[in-house]
XYZ file of N, CA and C in Angstrom:
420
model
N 127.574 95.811 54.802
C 126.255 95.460 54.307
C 126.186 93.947 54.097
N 124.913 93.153 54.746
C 125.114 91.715 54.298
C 124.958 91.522 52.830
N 125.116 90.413 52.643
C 125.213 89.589 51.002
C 124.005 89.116 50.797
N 123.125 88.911 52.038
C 122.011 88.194 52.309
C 120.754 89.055 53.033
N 119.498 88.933 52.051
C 117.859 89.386 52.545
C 117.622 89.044 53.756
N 116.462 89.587 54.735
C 115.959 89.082 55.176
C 114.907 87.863 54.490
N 114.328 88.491 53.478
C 113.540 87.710 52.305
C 114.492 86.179 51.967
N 115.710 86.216 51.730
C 116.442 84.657 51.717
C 116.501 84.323 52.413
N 117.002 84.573 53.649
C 116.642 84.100 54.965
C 115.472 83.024 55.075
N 114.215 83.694 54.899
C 112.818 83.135 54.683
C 112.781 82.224 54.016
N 112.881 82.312 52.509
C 113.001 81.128 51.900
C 114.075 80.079 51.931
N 115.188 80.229 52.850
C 115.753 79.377 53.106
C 115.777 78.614 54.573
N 114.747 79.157 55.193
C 114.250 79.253 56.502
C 113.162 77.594 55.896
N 112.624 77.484 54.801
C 111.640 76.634 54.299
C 112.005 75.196 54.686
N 113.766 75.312 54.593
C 114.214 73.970 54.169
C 114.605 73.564 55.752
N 114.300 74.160 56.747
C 115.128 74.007 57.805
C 114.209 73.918 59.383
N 113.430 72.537 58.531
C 112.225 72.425 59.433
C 112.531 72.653 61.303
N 113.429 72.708 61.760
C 113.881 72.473 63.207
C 113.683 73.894 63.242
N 114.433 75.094 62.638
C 114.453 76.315 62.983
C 112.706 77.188 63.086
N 111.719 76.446 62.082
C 110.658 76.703 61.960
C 109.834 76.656 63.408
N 110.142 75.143 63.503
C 109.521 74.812 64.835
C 110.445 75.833 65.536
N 110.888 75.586 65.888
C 112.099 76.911 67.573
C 111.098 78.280 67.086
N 111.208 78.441 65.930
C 110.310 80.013 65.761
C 111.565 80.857 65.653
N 112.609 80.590 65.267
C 113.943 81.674 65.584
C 113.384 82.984 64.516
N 114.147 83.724 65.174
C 113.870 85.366 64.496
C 115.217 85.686 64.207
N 115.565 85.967 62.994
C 116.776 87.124 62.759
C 116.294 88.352 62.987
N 117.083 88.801 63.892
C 116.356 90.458 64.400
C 117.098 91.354 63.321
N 118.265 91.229 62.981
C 119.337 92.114 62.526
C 120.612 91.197 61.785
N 121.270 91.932 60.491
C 122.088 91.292 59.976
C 122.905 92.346 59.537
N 124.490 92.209 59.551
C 125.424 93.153 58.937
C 126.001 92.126 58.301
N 127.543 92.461 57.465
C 128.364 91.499 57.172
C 128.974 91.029 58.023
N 128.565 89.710 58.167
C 129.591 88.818 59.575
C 128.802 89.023 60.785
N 128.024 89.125 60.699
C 127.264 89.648 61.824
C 125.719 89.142 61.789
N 125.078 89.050 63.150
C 123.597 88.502 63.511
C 123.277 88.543 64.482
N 121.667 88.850 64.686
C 121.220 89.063 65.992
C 120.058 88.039 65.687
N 119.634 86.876 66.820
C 118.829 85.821 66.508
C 117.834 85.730 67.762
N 116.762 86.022 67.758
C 115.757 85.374 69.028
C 115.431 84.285 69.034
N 115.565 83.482 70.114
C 114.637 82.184 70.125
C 113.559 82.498 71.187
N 112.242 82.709 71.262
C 111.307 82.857 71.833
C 111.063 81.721 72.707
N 110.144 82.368 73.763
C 110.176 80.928 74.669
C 108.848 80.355 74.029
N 109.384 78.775 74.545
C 108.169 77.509 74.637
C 108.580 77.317 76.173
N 107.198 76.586 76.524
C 107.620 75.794 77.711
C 108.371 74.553 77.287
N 108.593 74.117 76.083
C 109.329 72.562 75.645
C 110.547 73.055 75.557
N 111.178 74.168 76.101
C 112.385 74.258 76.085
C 113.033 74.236 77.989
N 112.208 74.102 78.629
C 112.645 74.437 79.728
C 113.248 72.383 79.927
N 114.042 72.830 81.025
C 114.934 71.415 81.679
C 114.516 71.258 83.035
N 114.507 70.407 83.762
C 114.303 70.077 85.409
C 115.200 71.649 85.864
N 114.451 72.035 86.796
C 115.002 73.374 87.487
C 114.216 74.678 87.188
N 113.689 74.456 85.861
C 113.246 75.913 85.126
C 114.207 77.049 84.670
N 114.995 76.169 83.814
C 115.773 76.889 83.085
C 115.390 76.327 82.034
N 116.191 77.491 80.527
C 116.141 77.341 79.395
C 116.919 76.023 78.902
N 116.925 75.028 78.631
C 117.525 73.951 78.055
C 118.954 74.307 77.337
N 119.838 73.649 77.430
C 121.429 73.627 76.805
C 121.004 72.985 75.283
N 120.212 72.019 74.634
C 120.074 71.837 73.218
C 119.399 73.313 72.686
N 118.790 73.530 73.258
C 118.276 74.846 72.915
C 118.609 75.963 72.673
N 120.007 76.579 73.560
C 120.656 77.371 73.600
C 121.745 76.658 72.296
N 122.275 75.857 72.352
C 123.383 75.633 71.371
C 122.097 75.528 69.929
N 121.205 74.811 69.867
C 120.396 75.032 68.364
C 120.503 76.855 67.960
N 120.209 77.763 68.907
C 120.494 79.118 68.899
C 121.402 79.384 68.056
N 122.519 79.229 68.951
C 123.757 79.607 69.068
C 124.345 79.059 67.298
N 123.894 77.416 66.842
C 124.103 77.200 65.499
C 123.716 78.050 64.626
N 122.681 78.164 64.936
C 121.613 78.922 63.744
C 121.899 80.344 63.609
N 122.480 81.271 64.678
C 122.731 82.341 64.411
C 124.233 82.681 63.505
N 124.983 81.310 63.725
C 125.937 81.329 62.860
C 126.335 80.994 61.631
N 124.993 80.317 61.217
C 124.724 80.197 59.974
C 124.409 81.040 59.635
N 123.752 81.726 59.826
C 122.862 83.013 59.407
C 124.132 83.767 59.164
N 124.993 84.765 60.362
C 125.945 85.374 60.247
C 127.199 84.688 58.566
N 127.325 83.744 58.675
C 128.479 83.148 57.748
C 127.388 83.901 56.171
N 125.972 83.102 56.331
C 125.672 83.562 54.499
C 125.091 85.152 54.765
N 125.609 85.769 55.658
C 125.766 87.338 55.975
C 126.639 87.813 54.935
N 128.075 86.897 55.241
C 128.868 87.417 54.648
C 129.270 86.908 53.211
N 128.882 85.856 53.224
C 129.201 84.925 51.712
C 128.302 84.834 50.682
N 126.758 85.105 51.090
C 125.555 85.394 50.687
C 125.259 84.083 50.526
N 124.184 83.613 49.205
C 123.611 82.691 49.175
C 124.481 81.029 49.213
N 124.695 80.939 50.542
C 125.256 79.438 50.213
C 124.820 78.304 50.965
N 123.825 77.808 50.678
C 122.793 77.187 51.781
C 123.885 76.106 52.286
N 124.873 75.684 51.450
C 125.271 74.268 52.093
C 126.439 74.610 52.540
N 127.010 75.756 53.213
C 127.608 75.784 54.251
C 126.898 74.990 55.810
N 127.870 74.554 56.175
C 127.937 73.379 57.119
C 129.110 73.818 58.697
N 128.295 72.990 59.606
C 128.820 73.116 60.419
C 129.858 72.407 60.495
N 131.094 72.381 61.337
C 131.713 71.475 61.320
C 132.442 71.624 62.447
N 132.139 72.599 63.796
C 132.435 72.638 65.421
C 131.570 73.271 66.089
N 131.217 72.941 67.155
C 130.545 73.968 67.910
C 130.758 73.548 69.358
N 131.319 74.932 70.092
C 131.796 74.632 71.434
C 130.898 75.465 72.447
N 130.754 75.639 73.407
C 129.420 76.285 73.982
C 129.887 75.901 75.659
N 129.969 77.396 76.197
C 130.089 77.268 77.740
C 128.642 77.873 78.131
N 128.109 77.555 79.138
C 127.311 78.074 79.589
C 127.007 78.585 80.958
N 126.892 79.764 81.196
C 127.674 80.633 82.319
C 126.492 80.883 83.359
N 125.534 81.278 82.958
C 124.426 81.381 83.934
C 123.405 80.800 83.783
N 122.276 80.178 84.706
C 120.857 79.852 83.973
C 119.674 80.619 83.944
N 119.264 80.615 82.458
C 118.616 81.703 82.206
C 117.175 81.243 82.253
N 116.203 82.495 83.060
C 115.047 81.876 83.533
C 114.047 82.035 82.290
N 112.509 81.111 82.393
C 112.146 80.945 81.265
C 111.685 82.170 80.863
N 112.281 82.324 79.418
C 111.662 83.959 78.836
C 112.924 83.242 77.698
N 112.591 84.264 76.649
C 113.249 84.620 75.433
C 114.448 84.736 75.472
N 115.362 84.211 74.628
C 116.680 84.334 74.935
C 117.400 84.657 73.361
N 118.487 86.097 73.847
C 118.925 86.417 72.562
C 120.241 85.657 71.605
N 120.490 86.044 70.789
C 122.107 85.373 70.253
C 122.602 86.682 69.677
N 123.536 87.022 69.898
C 124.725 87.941 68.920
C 125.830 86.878 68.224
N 125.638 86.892 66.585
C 127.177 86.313 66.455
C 127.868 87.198 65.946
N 129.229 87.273 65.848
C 130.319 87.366 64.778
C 131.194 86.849 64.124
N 131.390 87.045 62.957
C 132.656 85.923 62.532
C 134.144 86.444 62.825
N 134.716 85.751 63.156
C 136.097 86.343 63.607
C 137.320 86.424 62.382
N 136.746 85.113 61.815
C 137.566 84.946 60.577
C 136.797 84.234 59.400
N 136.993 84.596 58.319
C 136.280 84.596 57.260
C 136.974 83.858 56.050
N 137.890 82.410 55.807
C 138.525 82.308 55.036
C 137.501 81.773 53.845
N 138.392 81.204 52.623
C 137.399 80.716 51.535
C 137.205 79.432 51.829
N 137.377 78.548 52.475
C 136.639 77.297 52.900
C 136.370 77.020 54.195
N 136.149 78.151 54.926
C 136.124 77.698 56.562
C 135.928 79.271 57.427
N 134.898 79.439 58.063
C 134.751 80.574 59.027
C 134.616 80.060 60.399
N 134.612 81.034 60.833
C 134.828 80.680 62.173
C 134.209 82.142 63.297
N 133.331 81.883 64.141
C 132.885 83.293 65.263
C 132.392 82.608 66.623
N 131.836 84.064 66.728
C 131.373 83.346 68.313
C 130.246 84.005 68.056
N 129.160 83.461 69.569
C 128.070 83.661 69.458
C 127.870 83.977 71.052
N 127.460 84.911 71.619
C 127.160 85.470 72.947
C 125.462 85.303 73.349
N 125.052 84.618 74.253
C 123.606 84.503 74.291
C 123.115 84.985 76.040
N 122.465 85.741 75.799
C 121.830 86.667 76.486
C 120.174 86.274 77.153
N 120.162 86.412 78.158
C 118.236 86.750 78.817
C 118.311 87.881 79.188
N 117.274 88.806 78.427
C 117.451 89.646 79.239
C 116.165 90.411 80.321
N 115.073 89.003 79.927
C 114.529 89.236 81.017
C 114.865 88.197 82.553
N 116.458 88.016 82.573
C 116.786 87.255 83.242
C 117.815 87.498 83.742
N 119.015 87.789 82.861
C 120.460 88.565 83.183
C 120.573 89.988 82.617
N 119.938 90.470 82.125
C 120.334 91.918 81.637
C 121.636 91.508 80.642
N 122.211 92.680 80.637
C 123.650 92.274 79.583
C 124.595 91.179 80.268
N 124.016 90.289 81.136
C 125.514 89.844 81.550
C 124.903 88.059 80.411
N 125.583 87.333 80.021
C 125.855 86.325 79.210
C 125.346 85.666 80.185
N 124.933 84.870 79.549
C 123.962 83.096 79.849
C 124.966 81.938 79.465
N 125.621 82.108 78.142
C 126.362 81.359 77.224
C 127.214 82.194 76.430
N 128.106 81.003 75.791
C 129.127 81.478 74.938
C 129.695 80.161 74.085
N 129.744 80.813 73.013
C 129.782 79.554 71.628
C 130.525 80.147 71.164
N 131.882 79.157 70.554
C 132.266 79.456 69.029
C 132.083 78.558 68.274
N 132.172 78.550 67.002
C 131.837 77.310 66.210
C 133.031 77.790 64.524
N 132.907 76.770 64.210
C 133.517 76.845 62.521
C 132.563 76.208 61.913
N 132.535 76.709 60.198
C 131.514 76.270 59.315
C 132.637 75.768 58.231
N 131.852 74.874 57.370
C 133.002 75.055 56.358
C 131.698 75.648 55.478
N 132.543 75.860 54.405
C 131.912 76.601 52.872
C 132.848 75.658 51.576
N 130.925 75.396 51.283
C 131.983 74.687 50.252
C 132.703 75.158 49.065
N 133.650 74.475 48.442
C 134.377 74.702 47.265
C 133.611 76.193 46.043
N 132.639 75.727 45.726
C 132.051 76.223 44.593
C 130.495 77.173 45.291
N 131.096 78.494 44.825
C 130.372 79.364 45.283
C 130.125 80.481 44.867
């Protein structure tokens, strides 16, 4: 069970003017766990007509934030502090999903991956692939 509302989410969604604009959706949350839409704009597409790589990795962050105060609950100032990101296919313009998980969960530092999906583009096969670490701070 997460630690964290959809309702906190929201209000912590307030402070995080970039995610507002993208329009991201948490579809779903467990502990350690997240499912994130980024809906299409055309301001996300790149020369070619694909979905943009800042775009996909802003995703790919945001769903792992989300996932980390999944599991830790309210800790807004968890922070990023890696994010690595291959990107495997190009995904045509349409909506593109995120799955994260955390792989490891210590008390100052998590760490998951994030799998990102079109699937009006690839079906289940991956677009991208992220892991990242957060830290968490001290006092929580």
């Amino acid at each position: 069970m997460a630690r964290i509302t959809l309702e906190e989410i929201a209000e912590i969604d307030k402070e995080l003017p970039w995610a507002r604009t993208l329009g991201l959706r948490v579809e779903s949350l467990g502990e350690g766990e997240a499912k994130v839409t980024l809906p299409f704009a055309p301001s996300q597409l790149r020369p070619g007509g694909t979905i943009s790589g800042p775009s996909m990795m802003a995703l790919a962050d945001y769903a792992m934030y989300i996932a980390v105060l999944s599991a830790i609950g309210r800790v807004e100032l968890a922070v990023t502090t890696s994010l690595a990101i291959n990107f495997l296919r190009k995904p045509p313009p349409g909506d593109i999903e995120a799955d994260c998980r955390l792989l490891k969960l210590g008390k100052r530092l998590a760490y998951g991956e994030v799998w990102i999906h079109s699937p009006e583009g690839h079906g289940e096969e991956p677009v991208a692939h992220a892991t990242a670490t957060y830290s968490i701070p001290p006092e929580r």
